[in-house]
Tab-separated table of C-alpha atoms in Angstrom:
chain	number	residue	atom	x	y	z
A	1	UNK	CA	-64.129	-0.157	22.031
A	2	UNK	CA	-63.520	-3.356	20.048
A	3	UNK	CA	-60.319	-5.095	19.392
A	4	UNK	CA	-58.663	-4.531	16.004
A	5	UNK	CA	-58.370	-7.414	13.657
A	6	UNK	CA	-54.643	-7.543	14.349
A	7	UNK	CA	-55.226	-7.712	18.142
A	8	UNK	CA	-57.725	-10.519	17.704
A	9	UNK	CA	-55.366	-12.496	15.523
A	10	UNK	CA	-52.604	-11.969	18.043
A	11	UNK	CA	-54.859	-13.144	20.869
A	12	UNK	CA	-55.971	-16.254	18.860
A	13	UNK	CA	-52.343	-17.269	18.264
A	14	UNK	CA	-51.454	-16.869	21.931
A	15	UNK	CA	-54.434	-19.033	22.860
A	16	UNK	CA	-53.498	-21.646	20.266
A	17	UNK	CA	-50.017	-21.806	21.567
A	18	UNK	CA	-51.309	-22.265	25.151
A	19	UNK	CA	-53.447	-25.098	23.971
A	20	UNK	CA	-50.776	-26.702	21.896
A	21	UNK	CA	-48.600	-27.027	25.082
A	22	UNK	CA	-51.350	-28.795	26.936
A	23	UNK	CA	-52.887	-30.905	24.330
A	24	UNK	CA	-50.224	-31.065	21.586
A	25	UNK	CA	-50.816	-29.491	18.229
A	26	UNK	CA	-52.544	-32.536	16.862
A	27	UNK	CA	-54.712	-32.715	19.939
A	28	UNK	CA	-55.950	-29.295	19.638
A	29	UNK	CA	-59.074	-28.496	17.513
A	30	UNK	CA	-60.371	-25.223	15.912
A	31	UNK	CA	-63.375	-25.725	18.382
A	32	UNK	CA	-61.142	-25.792	21.328
A	33	UNK	CA	-59.422	-22.686	20.320
A	34	UNK	CA	-62.783	-20.986	19.802
A	35	UNK	CA	-64.132	-22.133	23.217
A	36	UNK	CA	-60.934	-20.889	24.914
A	37	UNK	CA	-61.282	-17.503	23.344
A	38	UNK	CA	-65.041	-17.414	24.105
A	39	UNK	CA	-65.913	-16.885	20.439
A	40	UNK	CA	-67.712	-18.986	17.778
A	41	UNK	CA	-65.900	-21.223	15.455
A	42	UNK	CA	-66.855	-18.962	12.634
A	43	UNK	CA	-64.959	-16.108	14.294
A	44	UNK	CA	-61.873	-18.280	14.270
A	45	UNK	CA	-62.526	-19.116	10.569
A	46	UNK	CA	-62.507	-15.413	9.784
A	47	UNK	CA	-58.793	-15.375	10.548
A	48	UNK	CA	-57.661	-18.886	9.610
A	49	UNK	CA	-59.260	-21.540	7.375
A	50	UNK	CA	-57.518	-24.517	8.897
A	51	UNK	CA	-55.595	-25.534	12.074
A	52	UNK	CA	-52.495	-25.954	9.788
A	53	UNK	CA	-52.741	-22.153	9.000
A	54	UNK	CA	-52.814	-21.494	12.762
A	55	UNK	CA	-49.723	-23.803	13.367
A	56	UNK	CA	-47.845	-22.118	10.518
A	57	UNK	CA	-48.677	-18.641	11.897
A	58	UNK	CA	-47.560	-19.633	15.417
A	59	UNK	CA	-44.362	-21.268	14.241
A	60	UNK	CA	-43.366	-18.880	11.421
A	61	UNK	CA	-41.605	-16.062	13.250
A	62	UNK	CA	-39.245	-18.400	15.084
A	63	UNK	CA	-38.732	-20.519	11.966
A	64	UNK	CA	-37.850	-17.380	9.897
A	65	UNK	CA	-35.559	-16.155	12.552
A	66	UNK	CA	-33.798	-19.458	12.548
A	67	UNK	CA	-33.359	-19.450	8.842
A	68	UNK	CA	-31.969	-15.962	8.933
A	69	UNK	CA	-29.477	-17.056	11.691
A	70	UNK	CA	-28.331	-19.945	9.395
A	71	UNK	CA	-27.908	-17.839	6.356
A	72	UNK	CA	-25.848	-15.355	8.432
A	73	UNK	CA	-23.822	-18.159	9.926
A	74	UNK	CA	-23.024	-19.406	6.306
A	75	UNK	CA	-21.239	-16.255	5.661
A	76	UNK	CA	-18.795	-16.611	8.611
A	77	UNK	CA	-15.424	-17.951	7.626
A	78	UNK	CA	-14.179	-19.451	10.943
A	79	UNK	CA	-16.017	-22.615	12.085
A	80	UNK	CA	-15.505	-21.617	15.720
A	81	UNK	CA	-17.034	-18.244	15.336
A	82	UNK	CA	-19.934	-19.854	13.300
A	83	UNK	CA	-20.536	-22.503	16.044
A	84	UNK	CA	-20.440	-19.653	18.895
A	85	UNK	CA	-22.819	-17.533	16.924
A	86	UNK	CA	-25.244	-20.490	16.381
A	87	UNK	CA	-25.150	-21.564	20.047
A	88	UNK	CA	-25.873	-18.125	21.297
A	89	UNK	CA	-28.497	-17.585	18.757
A	90	UNK	CA	-30.278	-20.787	19.197
A	91	UNK	CA	-30.208	-20.614	22.976
A	92	UNK	CA	-31.538	-17.089	22.873
A	93	UNK	CA	-34.324	-18.104	20.490
A	94	UNK	CA	-35.297	-20.888	22.821
A	95	UNK	CA	-35.316	-18.769	25.958
A	96	UNK	CA	-37.345	-15.956	24.462
A	97	UNK	CA	-39.865	-18.668	23.227
A	98	UNK	CA	-39.538	-21.110	26.062
A	99	UNK	CA	-42.643	-23.220	25.399
A	100	UNK	CA	-42.881	-22.594	21.650
A	101	UNK	CA	-39.655	-24.398	20.810
A	102	UNK	CA	-40.286	-27.375	22.732
A	103	UNK	CA	-43.815	-27.741	21.055
A	104	UNK	CA	-42.329	-27.151	17.696
A	105	UNK	CA	-39.469	-29.724	18.211
A	106	UNK	CA	-41.622	-32.500	19.539
A	107	UNK	CA	-44.836	-32.522	17.468
A	108	UNK	CA	-44.581	-34.674	14.179
A	109	UNK	CA	-47.203	-32.430	12.680
A	110	UNK	CA	-45.381	-29.338	13.346
A	111	UNK	CA	-42.126	-30.700	11.715
A	112	UNK	CA	-44.216	-31.134	8.580
A	113	UNK	CA	-45.499	-27.514	8.965
A	114	UNK	CA	-41.964	-26.181	9.250
A	115	UNK	CA	-40.988	-28.096	6.054
A	116	UNK	CA	-43.925	-26.586	4.380
A	117	UNK	CA	-43.203	-23.012	5.516
A	118	UNK	CA	-39.616	-23.533	4.166
A	119	UNK	CA	-40.576	-25.358	1.049
A	120	UNK	CA	-37.715	-25.363	-1.522
A	121	UNK	CA	-35.182	-24.686	1.201
A	122	UNK	CA	-33.114	-27.524	2.714
A	123	UNK	CA	-34.741	-28.607	5.965
A	124	UNK	CA	-33.762	-26.303	8.878
A	125	UNK	CA	-33.632	-29.626	11.030
A	126	UNK	CA	-30.796	-30.892	8.941
A	127	UNK	CA	-29.053	-27.627	8.189
A	128	UNK	CA	-28.730	-26.627	11.739
A	129	UNK	CA	-26.710	-29.533	13.176
A	130	UNK	CA	-24.518	-29.617	10.112
A	131	UNK	CA	-23.666	-25.881	10.323
A	132	UNK	CA	-22.949	-26.212	14.068
A	133	UNK	CA	-20.264	-28.855	13.682
A	134	UNK	CA	-18.996	-28.164	10.159
A	135	UNK	CA	-18.908	-30.425	7.135
A	136	UNK	CA	-15.954	-32.605	8.155
A	137	UNK	CA	-17.337	-33.672	11.533
A	138	UNK	CA	-17.577	-37.306	12.484
A	139	UNK	CA	-20.494	-39.408	13.455
A	140	UNK	CA	-19.836	-38.744	17.166
A	141	UNK	CA	-19.947	-34.905	16.665
A	142	UNK	CA	-23.181	-35.270	14.653
A	143	UNK	CA	-24.864	-37.230	17.453
A	144	UNK	CA	-23.664	-34.600	20.038
A	145	UNK	CA	-25.019	-31.834	17.907
A	146	UNK	CA	-28.422	-33.556	17.738
A	147	UNK	CA	-28.373	-34.117	21.542
A	148	UNK	CA	-27.384	-30.486	22.139
A	149	UNK	CA	-30.242	-29.028	19.829
A	150	UNK	CA	-33.061	-31.250	20.869
A	151	UNK	CA	-31.889	-31.165	24.506
A	152	UNK	CA	-31.719	-27.383	24.659
A	153	UNK	CA	-35.066	-26.921	22.889
A	154	UNK	CA	-36.774	-29.535	25.166
A	155	UNK	CA	-35.070	-28.479	28.499
A	156	UNK	CA	-35.905	-24.688	27.623
A	157	UNK	CA	-39.690	-25.554	27.689
A	158	UNK	CA	-39.490	-28.061	30.694
A	159	UNK	CA	-41.677	-27.349	33.549
A	160	UNK	CA	-38.923	-28.541	35.980
A	161	UNK	CA	-36.833	-25.543	34.814
A	162	UNK	CA	-39.558	-23.006	34.871
A	163	UNK	CA	-38.297	-21.412	38.203
A	164	UNK	CA	-35.045	-20.351	36.424
A	165	UNK	CA	-35.081	-16.738	35.132
A	166	UNK	CA	-34.242	-16.100	31.435
A	167	UNK	CA	-30.737	-14.939	32.192
A	168	UNK	CA	-29.827	-18.013	34.217
A	169	UNK	CA	-31.454	-20.439	31.720
A	170	UNK	CA	-29.683	-18.686	28.847
A	171	UNK	CA	-26.271	-19.036	30.682
A	172	UNK	CA	-26.674	-22.730	31.619
A	173	UNK	CA	-28.036	-23.877	28.308
A	174	UNK	CA	-25.280	-22.236	26.337
A	175	UNK	CA	-22.688	-23.868	28.714
A	176	UNK	CA	-24.244	-27.295	28.030
A	177	UNK	CA	-24.306	-26.714	24.394
A	178	UNK	CA	-20.594	-25.476	24.315
A	179	UNK	CA	-19.647	-28.579	26.234
A	180	UNK	CA	-21.395	-30.937	23.878
A	181	UNK	CA	-20.071	-29.210	20.716
A	182	UNK	CA	-16.605	-28.995	22.144
A	183	UNK	CA	-16.330	-25.214	22.338
A	184	UNK	CA	-14.160	-23.788	25.141
A	185	UNK	CA	-15.864	-22.781	28.336
A	186	UNK	CA	-16.550	-19.001	28.673
A	187	UNK	CA	-14.987	-17.165	31.524
B	1	UNK	CA	-55.465	-70.283	11.881
B	2	UNK	CA	-56.577	-67.285	13.713
B	3	UNK	CA	-54.360	-65.021	15.749
B	4	UNK	CA	-54.507	-65.455	19.468
B	5	UNK	CA	-55.816	-62.697	21.637
B	6	UNK	CA	-52.264	-61.960	22.806
B	7	UNK	CA	-50.987	-61.741	19.298
B	8	UNK	CA	-53.698	-59.347	18.229
B	9	UNK	CA	-53.062	-57.129	21.267
B	10	UNK	CA	-49.320	-56.984	20.443
B	11	UNK	CA	-50.063	-56.130	16.814
B	12	UNK	CA	-52.558	-53.463	18.016
B	13	UNK	CA	-49.882	-51.823	20.194
B	14	UNK	CA	-47.182	-51.924	17.405
B	15	UNK	CA	-49.763	-50.238	15.023
B	16	UNK	CA	-50.567	-47.763	17.517
B	17	UNK	CA	-47.043	-46.847	18.182
B	18	UNK	CA	-46.475	-46.475	14.443
B	19	UNK	CA	-49.315	-44.014	14.181
B	20	UNK	CA	-48.244	-42.153	17.324
B	21	UNK	CA	-44.834	-41.362	15.678
B	22	UNK	CA	-46.580	-39.949	12.566
B	23	UNK	CA	-49.558	-38.139	14.048
B	24	UNK	CA	-48.613	-37.698	17.671
B	25	UNK	CA	-50.534	-39.477	20.373
B	26	UNK	CA	-53.221	-36.933	20.654
B	27	UNK	CA	-53.566	-36.869	16.918
B	28	UNK	CA	-54.162	-40.675	16.653
B	29	UNK	CA	-57.749	-41.814	17.051
B	30	UNK	CA	-59.109	-45.386	17.801
B	31	UNK	CA	-60.620	-45.214	14.297
B	32	UNK	CA	-57.228	-44.659	12.757
B	33	UNK	CA	-55.868	-47.598	14.698
B	34	UNK	CA	-58.674	-49.815	13.570
B	35	UNK	CA	-58.279	-48.644	9.885
B	36	UNK	CA	-54.546	-49.345	9.934
B	37	UNK	CA	-55.221	-52.901	11.343
B	38	UNK	CA	-57.955	-53.402	8.849
B	39	UNK	CA	-60.443	-54.346	11.630
B	40	UNK	CA	-63.559	-52.525	12.962
B	41	UNK	CA	-63.596	-50.144	15.857
B	42	UNK	CA	-65.495	-52.656	17.891
B	43	UNK	CA	-62.468	-55.179	17.428
B	44	UNK	CA	-60.247	-52.453	18.975
B	45	UNK	CA	-62.689	-51.978	21.771
B	46	UNK	CA	-62.523	-55.721	22.590
B	47	UNK	CA	-58.944	-55.024	23.731
B	48	UNK	CA	-58.903	-51.429	24.937
B	49	UNK	CA	-61.830	-49.177	26.076
B	50	UNK	CA	-60.019	-45.891	25.412
B	51	UNK	CA	-56.969	-44.478	23.573
B	52	UNK	CA	-55.576	-43.658	27.076
B	53	UNK	CA	-55.536	-47.390	27.817
B	54	UNK	CA	-53.632	-47.998	24.716
B	55	UNK	CA	-51.079	-45.131	25.368
B	56	UNK	CA	-50.562	-46.684	28.773
B	57	UNK	CA	-50.008	-50.143	27.383
B	58	UNK	CA	-47.517	-48.869	24.836
B	59	UNK	CA	-45.657	-46.851	27.458
B	60	UNK	CA	-45.863	-49.152	30.475
B	61	UNK	CA	-42.987	-51.667	29.884
B	62	UNK	CA	-40.487	-48.755	29.305
B	63	UNK	CA	-41.722	-46.689	32.114
B	64	UNK	CA	-41.542	-49.761	34.608
B	65	UNK	CA	-38.129	-50.540	33.377
B	66	UNK	CA	-37.072	-46.888	34.051
B	67	UNK	CA	-38.465	-46.914	37.533
B	68	UNK	CA	-36.840	-50.276	38.347
B	69	UNK	CA	-33.513	-48.704	37.133
B	70	UNK	CA	-34.104	-45.682	39.509
B	71	UNK	CA	-34.862	-47.980	42.366
B	72	UNK	CA	-31.691	-49.883	41.829
B	73	UNK	CA	-29.665	-46.694	41.485
B	74	UNK	CA	-30.941	-45.467	44.726
B	75	UNK	CA	-29.252	-48.412	46.359
B	76	UNK	CA	-25.751	-47.483	45.008
B	77	UNK	CA	-23.612	-45.615	47.488
B	78	UNK	CA	-21.108	-43.993	45.119
B	79	UNK	CA	-22.556	-40.935	43.049
B	80	UNK	CA	-20.241	-41.680	40.216
B	81	UNK	CA	-21.090	-45.456	39.944
B	82	UNK	CA	-24.733	-44.431	40.205
B	83	UNK	CA	-24.319	-41.859	37.409
B	84	UNK	CA	-22.650	-44.413	35.234
B	85	UNK	CA	-25.295	-46.928	35.763
B	86	UNK	CA	-28.077	-44.416	34.957
B	87	UNK	CA	-26.328	-43.141	31.754
B	88	UNK	CA	-25.754	-46.668	30.440
B	89	UNK	CA	-29.283	-47.769	31.367
B	90	UNK	CA	-31.070	-44.836	30.049
B	91	UNK	CA	-29.157	-44.874	26.694
B	92	UNK	CA	-29.750	-48.552	26.279
B	93	UNK	CA	-33.464	-48.178	26.994
B	94	UNK	CA	-33.602	-45.228	24.350
B	95	UNK	CA	-31.605	-47.274	21.771
B	96	UNK	CA	-33.759	-50.421	22.324
B	97	UNK	CA	-36.931	-48.339	21.836
B	98	UNK	CA	-35.617	-45.641	19.391
B	99	UNK	CA	-38.837	-44.289	18.399
B	100	UNK	CA	-40.958	-44.947	21.491
B	101	UNK	CA	-38.927	-42.891	23.976
B	102	UNK	CA	-38.926	-39.797	21.645
B	103	UNK	CA	-42.853	-40.037	21.429
B	104	UNK	CA	-43.074	-40.451	25.165
B	105	UNK	CA	-40.926	-37.584	26.026
B	106	UNK	CA	-42.563	-35.236	23.628
B	107	UNK	CA	-46.310	-35.612	23.911
B	108	UNK	CA	-47.961	-33.696	26.673
B	109	UNK	CA	-50.664	-36.361	26.820
B	110	UNK	CA	-48.149	-39.075	27.314
B	111	UNK	CA	-46.485	-37.228	30.200
B	112	UNK	CA	-49.813	-37.277	31.970
B	113	UNK	CA	-50.215	-40.864	31.210
B	114	UNK	CA	-46.964	-41.750	32.631
B	115	UNK	CA	-47.847	-39.899	35.905
B	116	UNK	CA	-50.925	-41.962	35.986
B	117	UNK	CA	-49.182	-45.229	35.560
B	118	UNK	CA	-46.840	-44.133	38.379
B	119	UNK	CA	-49.601	-42.679	40.636
B	120	UNK	CA	-48.331	-42.380	44.190
B	121	UNK	CA	-44.725	-42.549	42.993
B	122	UNK	CA	-42.631	-39.345	42.644
B	123	UNK	CA	-42.587	-38.435	39.024
B	124	UNK	CA	-40.009	-40.307	36.946
B	125	UNK	CA	-39.278	-37.178	35.026
B	126	UNK	CA	-38.193	-35.408	38.199
B	127	UNK	CA	-36.511	-38.305	39.836
B	128	UNK	CA	-34.264	-39.221	36.926
B	129	UNK	CA	-32.333	-35.837	36.651
B	130	UNK	CA	-32.013	-35.556	40.377
B	131	UNK	CA	-30.597	-39.180	40.662
B	132	UNK	CA	-28.203	-38.409	37.756
B	133	UNK	CA	-26.462	-35.481	39.275
B	134	UNK	CA	-26.997	-36.103	43.095
B	135	UNK	CA	-28.774	-34.002	45.752
B	136	UNK	CA	-26.122	-31.254	46.177
B	137	UNK	CA	-25.717	-30.396	42.418
B	138	UNK	CA	-26.076	-26.809	41.361
B	139	UNK	CA	-28.426	-25.187	38.914
B	140	UNK	CA	-26.002	-25.467	36.095
B	141	UNK	CA	-25.728	-29.314	36.575
B	142	UNK	CA	-29.508	-29.574	36.796
B	143	UNK	CA	-29.942	-27.726	33.354
B	144	UNK	CA	-27.114	-29.917	31.834
B	145	UNK	CA	-28.985	-33.109	33.126
B	146	UNK	CA	-32.241	-32.019	31.504
B	147	UNK	CA	-30.363	-31.268	28.320
B	148	UNK	CA	-28.785	-34.632	28.493
B	149	UNK	CA	-31.941	-36.618	29.200
B	150	UNK	CA	-34.220	-34.850	26.698
B	151	UNK	CA	-31.486	-34.558	24.110
B	152	UNK	CA	-30.613	-38.342	24.254
B	153	UNK	CA	-34.316	-39.317	24.198
B	154	UNK	CA	-35.114	-37.087	21.199
B	155	UNK	CA	-31.949	-37.692	19.356
B	156	UNK	CA	-32.363	-41.530	19.780
B	157	UNK	CA	-35.549	-41.212	17.813
B	158	UNK	CA	-34.392	-38.728	15.198
B	159	UNK	CA	-34.871	-39.758	11.633
B	160	UNK	CA	-31.596	-37.874	10.841
B	161	UNK	CA	-29.718	-40.428	12.902
B	162	UNK	CA	-31.691	-43.441	11.798
B	163	UNK	CA	-28.701	-44.529	9.509
B	164	UNK	CA	-26.639	-45.363	12.604
B	165	UNK	CA	-26.787	-48.947	13.935
B	166	UNK	CA	-27.714	-49.524	17.564
B	167	UNK	CA	-24.137	-49.976	18.703
B	168	UNK	CA	-22.833	-46.764	17.274
B	169	UNK	CA	-25.798	-44.926	18.471
B	170	UNK	CA	-25.423	-46.286	22.000
B	171	UNK	CA	-21.723	-45.428	22.094
B	172	UNK	CA	-22.204	-41.833	20.860
B	173	UNK	CA	-25.245	-41.075	22.959
B	174	UNK	CA	-23.512	-42.299	26.215
B	175	UNK	CA	-20.392	-40.229	25.242
B	176	UNK	CA	-22.530	-37.163	24.963
B	177	UNK	CA	-24.323	-37.860	28.178
B	178	UNK	CA	-21.054	-38.403	30.106
B	179	UNK	CA	-19.734	-35.059	28.680
B	180	UNK	CA	-22.807	-33.222	29.928
B	181	UNK	CA	-22.814	-34.738	33.396
B	182	UNK	CA	-19.115	-34.268	33.850
B	183	UNK	CA	-18.295	-38.054	33.881
B	184	UNK	CA	-14.831	-38.858	32.519
B	185	UNK	CA	-14.431	-40.220	29.012
B	186	UNK	CA	-14.372	-43.993	28.593
B	187	UNK	CA	-11.256	-45.444	26.901
């Protein structure tokens, strides 16, 4: 029984993500992905023409989810409810994709890829902090929002916190983010 | 008048750091560094045999400074004073090296380089959060410390905050870090 095209593609993206976390996106070549899969580079080419296409495919589901979250948040009238929704949603996205989000946030090549996926849209990276703190927030709140978002994304993928299970990590990350954005503590 | 060896080395490290921020460390080759400097690859080899040596040379001053800070903090008896000292010191290091620290914190290759610079010593990346919150801190404080450190390092290098001058950035980052680590607000 041979793997279907969809299965092979999924396995290829998993392998690519694993290599990205060790070598960085820009330090991972198509040849390295082929070697790790035990296939030829031609077999990789069958699915993706360039590494950028692979990076896009790895990043796309999470980026689309984030954009959906921002679009929904934009419909919410109360700033507090909007912040709560974004905190819970962002933390949950990070925890469900522990390693992925840290890789996406840190690699300069990936930031460009995300902008390409979202071409035409305002950058997710600018929209997210602005929505979290509202349009009238001061400089201090903007810096805190950037610390919260980058910190949660990076800490979520940190090997030092890999011992925590998803539930504990989700709880503590949300608490840190609430503290930084001035939202009241949850009971 | 020709540049001295020391001047050329400093220019080479500056150029390398600039390329690292755009392409990531692993995405930057010796050839790219040579091209950006307008010299041959042989001229780069005269100063550094491998890219790892360049990465080490770029990272070393900041890493040594951080280790010195941790060593000094270890001599302080009061946990609160120790946390204050580390918050001010870390934020100041980030602000003085806005781009560098974000690059260092995000690239998996650099984390390995830092461990190599510090061989024998306990990892800076594990020592720093532990010293910041003390030995008896709970899981929640540990997660908050990781969010604070990664968040400050990444936000300090964020293009979205590049408009802030050093003084304002230092002030707001320290405030965010104090909030996350439960230190009282400064007047």
